[in-house]
mmCIF file of C-alpha atoms in Angstrom:
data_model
loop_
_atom_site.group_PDB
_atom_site.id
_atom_site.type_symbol
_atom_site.label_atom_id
_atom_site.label_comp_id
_atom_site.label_asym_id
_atom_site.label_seq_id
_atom_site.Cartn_x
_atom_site.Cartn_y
_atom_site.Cartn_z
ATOM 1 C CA UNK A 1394 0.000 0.000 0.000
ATOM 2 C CA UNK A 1395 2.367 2.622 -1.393
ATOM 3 C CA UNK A 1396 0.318 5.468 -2.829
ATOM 4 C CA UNK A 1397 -2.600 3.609 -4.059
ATOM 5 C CA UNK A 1398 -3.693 5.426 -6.764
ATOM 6 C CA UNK A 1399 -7.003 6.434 -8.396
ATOM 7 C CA UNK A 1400 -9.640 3.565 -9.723
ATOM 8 C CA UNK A 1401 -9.280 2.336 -12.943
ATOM 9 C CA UNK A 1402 -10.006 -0.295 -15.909
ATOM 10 C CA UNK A 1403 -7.692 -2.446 -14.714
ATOM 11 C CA UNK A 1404 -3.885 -2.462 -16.234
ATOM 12 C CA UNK A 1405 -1.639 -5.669 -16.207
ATOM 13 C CA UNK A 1406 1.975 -4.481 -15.174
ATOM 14 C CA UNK A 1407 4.723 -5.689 -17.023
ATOM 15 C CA UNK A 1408 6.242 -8.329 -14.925
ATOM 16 C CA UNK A 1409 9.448 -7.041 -12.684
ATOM 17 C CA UNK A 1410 13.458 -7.582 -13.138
ATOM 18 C CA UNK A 1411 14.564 -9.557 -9.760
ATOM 19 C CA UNK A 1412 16.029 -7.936 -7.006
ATOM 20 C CA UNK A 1413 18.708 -9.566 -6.529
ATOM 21 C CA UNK A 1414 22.059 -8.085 -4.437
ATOM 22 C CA UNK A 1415 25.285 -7.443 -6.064
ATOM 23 C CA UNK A 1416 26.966 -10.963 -5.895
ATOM 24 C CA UNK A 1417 29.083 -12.553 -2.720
ATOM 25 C CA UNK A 1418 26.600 -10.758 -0.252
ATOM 26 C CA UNK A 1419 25.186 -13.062 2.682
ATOM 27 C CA UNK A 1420 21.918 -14.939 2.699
ATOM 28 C CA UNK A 1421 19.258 -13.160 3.841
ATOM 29 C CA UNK A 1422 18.455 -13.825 7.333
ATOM 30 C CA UNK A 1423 14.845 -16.021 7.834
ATOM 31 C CA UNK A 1424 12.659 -15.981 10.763
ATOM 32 C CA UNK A 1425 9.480 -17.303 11.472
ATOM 33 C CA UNK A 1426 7.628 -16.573 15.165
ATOM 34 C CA UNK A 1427 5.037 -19.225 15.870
ATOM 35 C CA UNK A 1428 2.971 -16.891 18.163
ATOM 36 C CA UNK A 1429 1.052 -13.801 17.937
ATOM 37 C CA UNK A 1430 3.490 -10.584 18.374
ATOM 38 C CA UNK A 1431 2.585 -7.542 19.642
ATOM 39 C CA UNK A 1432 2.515 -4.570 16.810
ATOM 40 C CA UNK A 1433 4.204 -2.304 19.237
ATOM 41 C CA UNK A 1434 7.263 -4.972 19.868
ATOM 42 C CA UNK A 1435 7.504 -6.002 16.029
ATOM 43 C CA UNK A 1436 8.069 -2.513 15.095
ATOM 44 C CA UNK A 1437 10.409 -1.726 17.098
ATOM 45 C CA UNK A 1438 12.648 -4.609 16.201
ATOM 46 C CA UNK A 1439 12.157 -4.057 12.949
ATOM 47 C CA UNK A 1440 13.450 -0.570 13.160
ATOM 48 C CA UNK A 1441 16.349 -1.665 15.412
ATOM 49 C CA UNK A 1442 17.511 -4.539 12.364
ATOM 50 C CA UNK A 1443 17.175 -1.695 9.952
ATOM 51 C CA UNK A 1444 19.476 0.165 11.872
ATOM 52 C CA UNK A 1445 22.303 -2.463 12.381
ATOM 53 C CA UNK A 1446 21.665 -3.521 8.682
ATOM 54 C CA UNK A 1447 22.218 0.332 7.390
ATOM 55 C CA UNK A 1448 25.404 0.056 9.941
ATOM 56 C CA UNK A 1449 26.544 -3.250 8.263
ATOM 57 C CA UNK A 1450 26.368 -4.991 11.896
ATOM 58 C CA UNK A 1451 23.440 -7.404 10.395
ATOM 59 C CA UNK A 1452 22.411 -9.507 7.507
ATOM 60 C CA UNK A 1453 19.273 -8.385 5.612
ATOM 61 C CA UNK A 1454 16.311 -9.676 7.298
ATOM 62 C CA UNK A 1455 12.794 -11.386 6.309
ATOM 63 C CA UNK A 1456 10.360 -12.000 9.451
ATOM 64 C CA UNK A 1457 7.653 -13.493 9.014
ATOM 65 C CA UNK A 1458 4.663 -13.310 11.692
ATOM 66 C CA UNK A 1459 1.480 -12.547 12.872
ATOM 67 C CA UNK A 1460 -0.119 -10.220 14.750
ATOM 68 C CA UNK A 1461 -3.422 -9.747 17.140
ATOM 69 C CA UNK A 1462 -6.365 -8.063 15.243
ATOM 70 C CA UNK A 1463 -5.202 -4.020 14.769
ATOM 71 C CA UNK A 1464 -5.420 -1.488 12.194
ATOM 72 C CA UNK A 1465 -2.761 0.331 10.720
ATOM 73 C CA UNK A 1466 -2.895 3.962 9.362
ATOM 74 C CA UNK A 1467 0.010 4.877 6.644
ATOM 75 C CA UNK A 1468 1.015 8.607 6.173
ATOM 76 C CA UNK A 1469 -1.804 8.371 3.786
ATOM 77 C CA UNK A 1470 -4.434 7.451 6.040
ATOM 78 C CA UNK A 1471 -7.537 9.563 5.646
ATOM 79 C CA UNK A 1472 -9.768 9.648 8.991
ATOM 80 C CA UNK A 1473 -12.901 9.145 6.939
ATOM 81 C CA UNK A 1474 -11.446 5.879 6.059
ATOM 82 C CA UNK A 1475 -11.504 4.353 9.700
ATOM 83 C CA UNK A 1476 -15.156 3.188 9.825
ATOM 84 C CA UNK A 1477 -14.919 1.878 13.224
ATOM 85 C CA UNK A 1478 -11.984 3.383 15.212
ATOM 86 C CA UNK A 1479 -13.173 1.675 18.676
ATOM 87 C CA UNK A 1480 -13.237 -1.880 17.239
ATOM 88 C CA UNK A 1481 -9.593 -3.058 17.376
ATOM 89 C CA UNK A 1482 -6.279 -0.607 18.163
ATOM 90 C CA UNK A 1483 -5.109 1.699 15.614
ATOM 91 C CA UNK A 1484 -1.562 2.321 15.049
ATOM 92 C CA UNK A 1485 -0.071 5.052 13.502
ATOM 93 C CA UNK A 1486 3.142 3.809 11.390
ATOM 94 C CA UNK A 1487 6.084 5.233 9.221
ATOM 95 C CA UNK A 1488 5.129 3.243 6.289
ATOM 96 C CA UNK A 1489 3.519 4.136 2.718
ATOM 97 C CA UNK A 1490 -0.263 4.068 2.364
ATOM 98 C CA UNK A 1491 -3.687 4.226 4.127
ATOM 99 C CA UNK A 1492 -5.337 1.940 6.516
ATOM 100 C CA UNK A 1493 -5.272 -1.995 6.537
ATOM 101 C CA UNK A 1494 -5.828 -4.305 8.675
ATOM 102 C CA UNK A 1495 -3.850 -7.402 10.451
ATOM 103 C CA UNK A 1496 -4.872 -10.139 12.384
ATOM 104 C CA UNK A 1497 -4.627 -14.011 12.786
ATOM 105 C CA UNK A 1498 -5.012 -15.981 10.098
ATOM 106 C CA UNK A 1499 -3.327 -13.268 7.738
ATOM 107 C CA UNK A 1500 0.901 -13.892 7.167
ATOM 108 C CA UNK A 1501 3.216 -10.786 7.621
ATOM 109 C CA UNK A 1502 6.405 -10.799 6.254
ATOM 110 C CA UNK A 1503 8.368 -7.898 7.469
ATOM 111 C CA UNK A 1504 11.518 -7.381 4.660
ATOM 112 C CA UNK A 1505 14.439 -5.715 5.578
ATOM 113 C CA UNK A 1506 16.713 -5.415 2.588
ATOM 114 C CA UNK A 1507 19.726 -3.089 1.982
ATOM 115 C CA UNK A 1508 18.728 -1.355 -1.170
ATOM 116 C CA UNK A 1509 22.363 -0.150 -1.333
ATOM 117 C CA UNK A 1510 23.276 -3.427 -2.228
ATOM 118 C CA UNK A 1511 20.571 -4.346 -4.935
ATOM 119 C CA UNK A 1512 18.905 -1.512 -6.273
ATOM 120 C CA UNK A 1513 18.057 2.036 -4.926
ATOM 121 C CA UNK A 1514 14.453 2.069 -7.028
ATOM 122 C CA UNK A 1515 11.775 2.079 -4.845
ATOM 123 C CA UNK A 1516 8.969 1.209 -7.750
ATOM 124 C CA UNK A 1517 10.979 -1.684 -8.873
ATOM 125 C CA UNK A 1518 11.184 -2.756 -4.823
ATOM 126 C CA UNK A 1519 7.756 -2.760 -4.541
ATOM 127 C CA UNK A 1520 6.793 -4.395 -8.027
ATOM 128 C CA UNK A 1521 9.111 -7.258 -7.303
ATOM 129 C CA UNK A 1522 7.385 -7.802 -3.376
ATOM 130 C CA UNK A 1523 4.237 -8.039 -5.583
ATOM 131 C CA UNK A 1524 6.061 -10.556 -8.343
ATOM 132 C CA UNK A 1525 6.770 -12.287 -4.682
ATOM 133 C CA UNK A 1526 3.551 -12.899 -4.067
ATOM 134 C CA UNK A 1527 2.081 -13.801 -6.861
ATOM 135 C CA UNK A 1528 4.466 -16.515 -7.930
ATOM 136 C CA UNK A 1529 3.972 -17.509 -3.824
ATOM 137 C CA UNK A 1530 0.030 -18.022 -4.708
ATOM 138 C CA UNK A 1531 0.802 -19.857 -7.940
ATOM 139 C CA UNK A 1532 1.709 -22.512 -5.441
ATOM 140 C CA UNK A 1533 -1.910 -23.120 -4.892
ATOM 141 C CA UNK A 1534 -3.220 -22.527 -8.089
ATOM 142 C CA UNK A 1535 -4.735 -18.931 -7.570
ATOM 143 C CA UNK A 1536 -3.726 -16.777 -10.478
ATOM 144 C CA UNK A 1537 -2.929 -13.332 -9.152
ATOM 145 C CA UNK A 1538 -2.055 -9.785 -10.643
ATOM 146 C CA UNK A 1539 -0.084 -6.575 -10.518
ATOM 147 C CA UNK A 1540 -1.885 -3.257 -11.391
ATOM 148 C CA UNK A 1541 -0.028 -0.047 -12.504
ATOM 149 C CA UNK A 1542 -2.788 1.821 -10.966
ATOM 150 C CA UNK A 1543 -2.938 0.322 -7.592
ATOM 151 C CA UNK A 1544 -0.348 -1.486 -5.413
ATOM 152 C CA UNK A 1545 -0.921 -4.952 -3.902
ATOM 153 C CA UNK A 1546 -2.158 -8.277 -5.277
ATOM 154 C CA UNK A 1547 -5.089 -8.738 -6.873
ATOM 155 C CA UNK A 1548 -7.839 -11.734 -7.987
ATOM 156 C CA UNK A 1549 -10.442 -11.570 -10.626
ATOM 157 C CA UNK A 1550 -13.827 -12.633 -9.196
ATOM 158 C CA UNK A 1551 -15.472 -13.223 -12.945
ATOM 159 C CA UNK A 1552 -18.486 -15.171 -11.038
ATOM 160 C CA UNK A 1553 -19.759 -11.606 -8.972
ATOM 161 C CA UNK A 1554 -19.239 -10.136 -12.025
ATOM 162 C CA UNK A 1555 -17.128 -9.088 -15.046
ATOM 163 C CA UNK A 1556 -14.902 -6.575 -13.768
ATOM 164 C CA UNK A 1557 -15.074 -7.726 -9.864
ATOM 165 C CA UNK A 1558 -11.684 -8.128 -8.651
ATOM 166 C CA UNK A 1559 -10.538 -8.823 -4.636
ATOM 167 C CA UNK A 1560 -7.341 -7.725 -2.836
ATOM 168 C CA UNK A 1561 -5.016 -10.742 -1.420
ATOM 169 C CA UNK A 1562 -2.313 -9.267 -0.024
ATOM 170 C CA UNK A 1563 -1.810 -5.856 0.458
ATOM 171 C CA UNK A 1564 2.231 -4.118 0.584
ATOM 172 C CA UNK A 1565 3.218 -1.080 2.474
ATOM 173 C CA UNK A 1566 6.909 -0.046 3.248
ATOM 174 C CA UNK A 1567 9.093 2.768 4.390
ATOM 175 C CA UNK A 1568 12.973 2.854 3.571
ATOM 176 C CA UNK A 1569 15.493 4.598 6.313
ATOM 177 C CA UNK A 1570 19.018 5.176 4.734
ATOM 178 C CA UNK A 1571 18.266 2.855 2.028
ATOM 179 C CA UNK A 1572 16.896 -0.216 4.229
ATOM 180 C CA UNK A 1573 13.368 -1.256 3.736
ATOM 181 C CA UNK A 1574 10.990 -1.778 6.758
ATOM 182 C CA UNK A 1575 7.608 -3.071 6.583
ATOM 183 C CA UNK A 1576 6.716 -5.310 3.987
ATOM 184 C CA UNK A 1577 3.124 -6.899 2.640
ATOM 185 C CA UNK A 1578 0.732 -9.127 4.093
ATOM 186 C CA UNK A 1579 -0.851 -12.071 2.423
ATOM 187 C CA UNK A 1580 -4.412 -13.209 3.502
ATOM 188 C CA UNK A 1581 -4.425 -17.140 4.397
ATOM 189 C CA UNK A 1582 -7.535 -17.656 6.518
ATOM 190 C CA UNK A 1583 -8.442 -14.388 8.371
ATOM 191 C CA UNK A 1584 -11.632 -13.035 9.708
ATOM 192 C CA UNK A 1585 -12.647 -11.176 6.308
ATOM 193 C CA UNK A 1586 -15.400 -9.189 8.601
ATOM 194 C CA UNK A 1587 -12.677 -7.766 10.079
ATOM 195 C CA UNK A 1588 -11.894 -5.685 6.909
ATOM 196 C CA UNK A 1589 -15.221 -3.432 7.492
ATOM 197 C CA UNK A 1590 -14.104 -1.381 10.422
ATOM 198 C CA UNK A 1591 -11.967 0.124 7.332
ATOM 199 C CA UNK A 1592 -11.942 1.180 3.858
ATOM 200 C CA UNK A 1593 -8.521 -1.060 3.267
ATOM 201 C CA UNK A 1594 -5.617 0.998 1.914
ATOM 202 C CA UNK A 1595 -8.315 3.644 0.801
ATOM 203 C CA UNK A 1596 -9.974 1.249 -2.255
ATOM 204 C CA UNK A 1597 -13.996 1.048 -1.914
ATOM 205 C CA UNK A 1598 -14.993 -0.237 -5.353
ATOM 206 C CA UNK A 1599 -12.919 -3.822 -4.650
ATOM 207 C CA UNK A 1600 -12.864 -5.920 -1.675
ATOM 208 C CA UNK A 1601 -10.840 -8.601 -0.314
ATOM 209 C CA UNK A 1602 -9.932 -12.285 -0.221
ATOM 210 C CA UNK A 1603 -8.194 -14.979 1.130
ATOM 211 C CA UNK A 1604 -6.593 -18.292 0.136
ATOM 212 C CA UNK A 1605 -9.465 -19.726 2.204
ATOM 213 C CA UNK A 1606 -12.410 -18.109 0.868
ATOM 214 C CA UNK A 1607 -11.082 -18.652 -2.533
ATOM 215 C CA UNK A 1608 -11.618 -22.418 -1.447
ATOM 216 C CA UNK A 1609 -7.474 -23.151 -0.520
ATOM 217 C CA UNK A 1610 -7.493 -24.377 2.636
ATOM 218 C CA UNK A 1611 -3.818 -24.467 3.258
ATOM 219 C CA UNK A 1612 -1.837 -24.432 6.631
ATOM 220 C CA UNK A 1613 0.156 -21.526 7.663
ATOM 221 C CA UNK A 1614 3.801 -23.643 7.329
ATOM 222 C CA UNK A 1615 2.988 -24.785 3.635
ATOM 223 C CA UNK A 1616 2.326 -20.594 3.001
ATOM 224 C CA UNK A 1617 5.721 -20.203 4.772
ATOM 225 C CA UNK A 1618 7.699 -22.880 2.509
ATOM 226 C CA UNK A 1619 5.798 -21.416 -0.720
ATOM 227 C CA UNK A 1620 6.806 -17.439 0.373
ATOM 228 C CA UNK A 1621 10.408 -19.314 0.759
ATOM 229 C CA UNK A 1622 10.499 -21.044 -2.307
ATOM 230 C CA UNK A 1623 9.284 -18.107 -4.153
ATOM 231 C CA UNK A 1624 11.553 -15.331 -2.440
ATOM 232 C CA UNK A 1625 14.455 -17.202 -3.722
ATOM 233 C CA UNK A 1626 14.538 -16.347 -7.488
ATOM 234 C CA UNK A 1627 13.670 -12.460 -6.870
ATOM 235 C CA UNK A 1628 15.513 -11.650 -4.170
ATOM 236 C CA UNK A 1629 18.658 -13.726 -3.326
ATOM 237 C CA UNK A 1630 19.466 -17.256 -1.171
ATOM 238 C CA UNK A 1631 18.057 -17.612 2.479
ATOM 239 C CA UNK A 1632 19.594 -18.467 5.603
ATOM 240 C CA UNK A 1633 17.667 -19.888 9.202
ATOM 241 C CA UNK A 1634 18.377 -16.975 11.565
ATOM 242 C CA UNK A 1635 20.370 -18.891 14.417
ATOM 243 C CA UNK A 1636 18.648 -18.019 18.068
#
């Protein structure tokens, strides 16, 4: 959710270069919590990584987690947006875009990449998170998309009607001397009702889906090994993060 744009006919994006860092750098670091973390602790983690990455004192970083049901606002966020601002927490963040939502049953992957070292093009960064994804949901036989128009991942929904389309996974970031922070999150089996408290990431016309109610009922490991699988090609080799 990085300056989603003005509603369109939709436009296919041409699919991104990888991302890939200059060669001999260091795996990226991989890290999966089992347990709910609080927003509040993950961000300020994240932020402390990004700081020791810009410093060289730690490999690049991907985290992948969830998080109790919140809402986020992006420096975007527009307070009409926030139907219900007493239903879950709201927390203000650094990152691109307007409000979303996160909550169990949805996968976070927090990305933490020196840009330095790959490429210092933001549009590029977030096009290849998106190529991420989609080749991630291939895995499972959904066929996803890219728009030009509007960031995040996208699903035709030809049997509501011709030009219905649903938002999977939605992608917000913020870069601090070159480091990304933040990252997407991919909808495996949330609460979808969950999603009305806000207009997500300022986009009324489409709604949103999930692997489950697109009738993939997958666990939350086999979403972890596809994201894995699928991170490789873009963005460089992976490495367990040791402690």
């Amino acid at each position: 959710m990085v300056n989603d744009g003005p509603i369109s006919s939709p436009r296919l994006a041409v699919a991104p270069a990888t991302f890939l860092p200059r060669p001999g750098a260091p795996p990226v670091a991989w890290r999966v919590s089992d347990t709910l973390v609080d927003y509040e602790i993950a961000v300020e983690a994240m932020e402390a990584r990004a700081s020791a990455i810009a410093r060289g004192e730690a490999r690049e970083l991907v985290w992948l987690l969830e998080h109790p049901p919140l809402y986020t606002a992006g420096t975007s966020a527009k307070t009409a947006d926030l139907v219900e601002p007493d239903r879950f927490p709201v927390h203000r963040t650094g990152r691109g875009g307007q409000y979303t939502y996160h909550g169990p049953g949805q996968r976070i992957a927090y990305v933490m990449l020196d840009l330095n070292r790959r490429r210092a093009d933001l549009r590029a960064y977030v096009a290849s998170l998106e190529a991420w994804i989609i080749a991630t949901l291939d895995t499972f036989n959904v066929r996803a998309e890219r728009r030009e128009d509007r960031v995040g991942v996208w699903v035709r929904r030809p049997e509501r009607g011709e030009a219905v389309e649903d938002k999977i996974a939605a992608i917000g970031i913020r870069v601090k001397r070159w480091v990304s922070l933040h990252g997407l999150s991919l909808n495996v089996e949330p609460d979808l009702s969950h999603f009305t408290g806000i207009v997500p990431c300022g986009i009324s016309r489409h709604g949103v889906t999930s692997l489950a109610d697109l009738g993939r009922i997958v666990s939350m490991p086999e979403v972890d090994m596809a994201l894995r699988a699928a991170f490789v090609p873009i963005f460089g080799a992976t490495q367990d993060e040791e402690g």
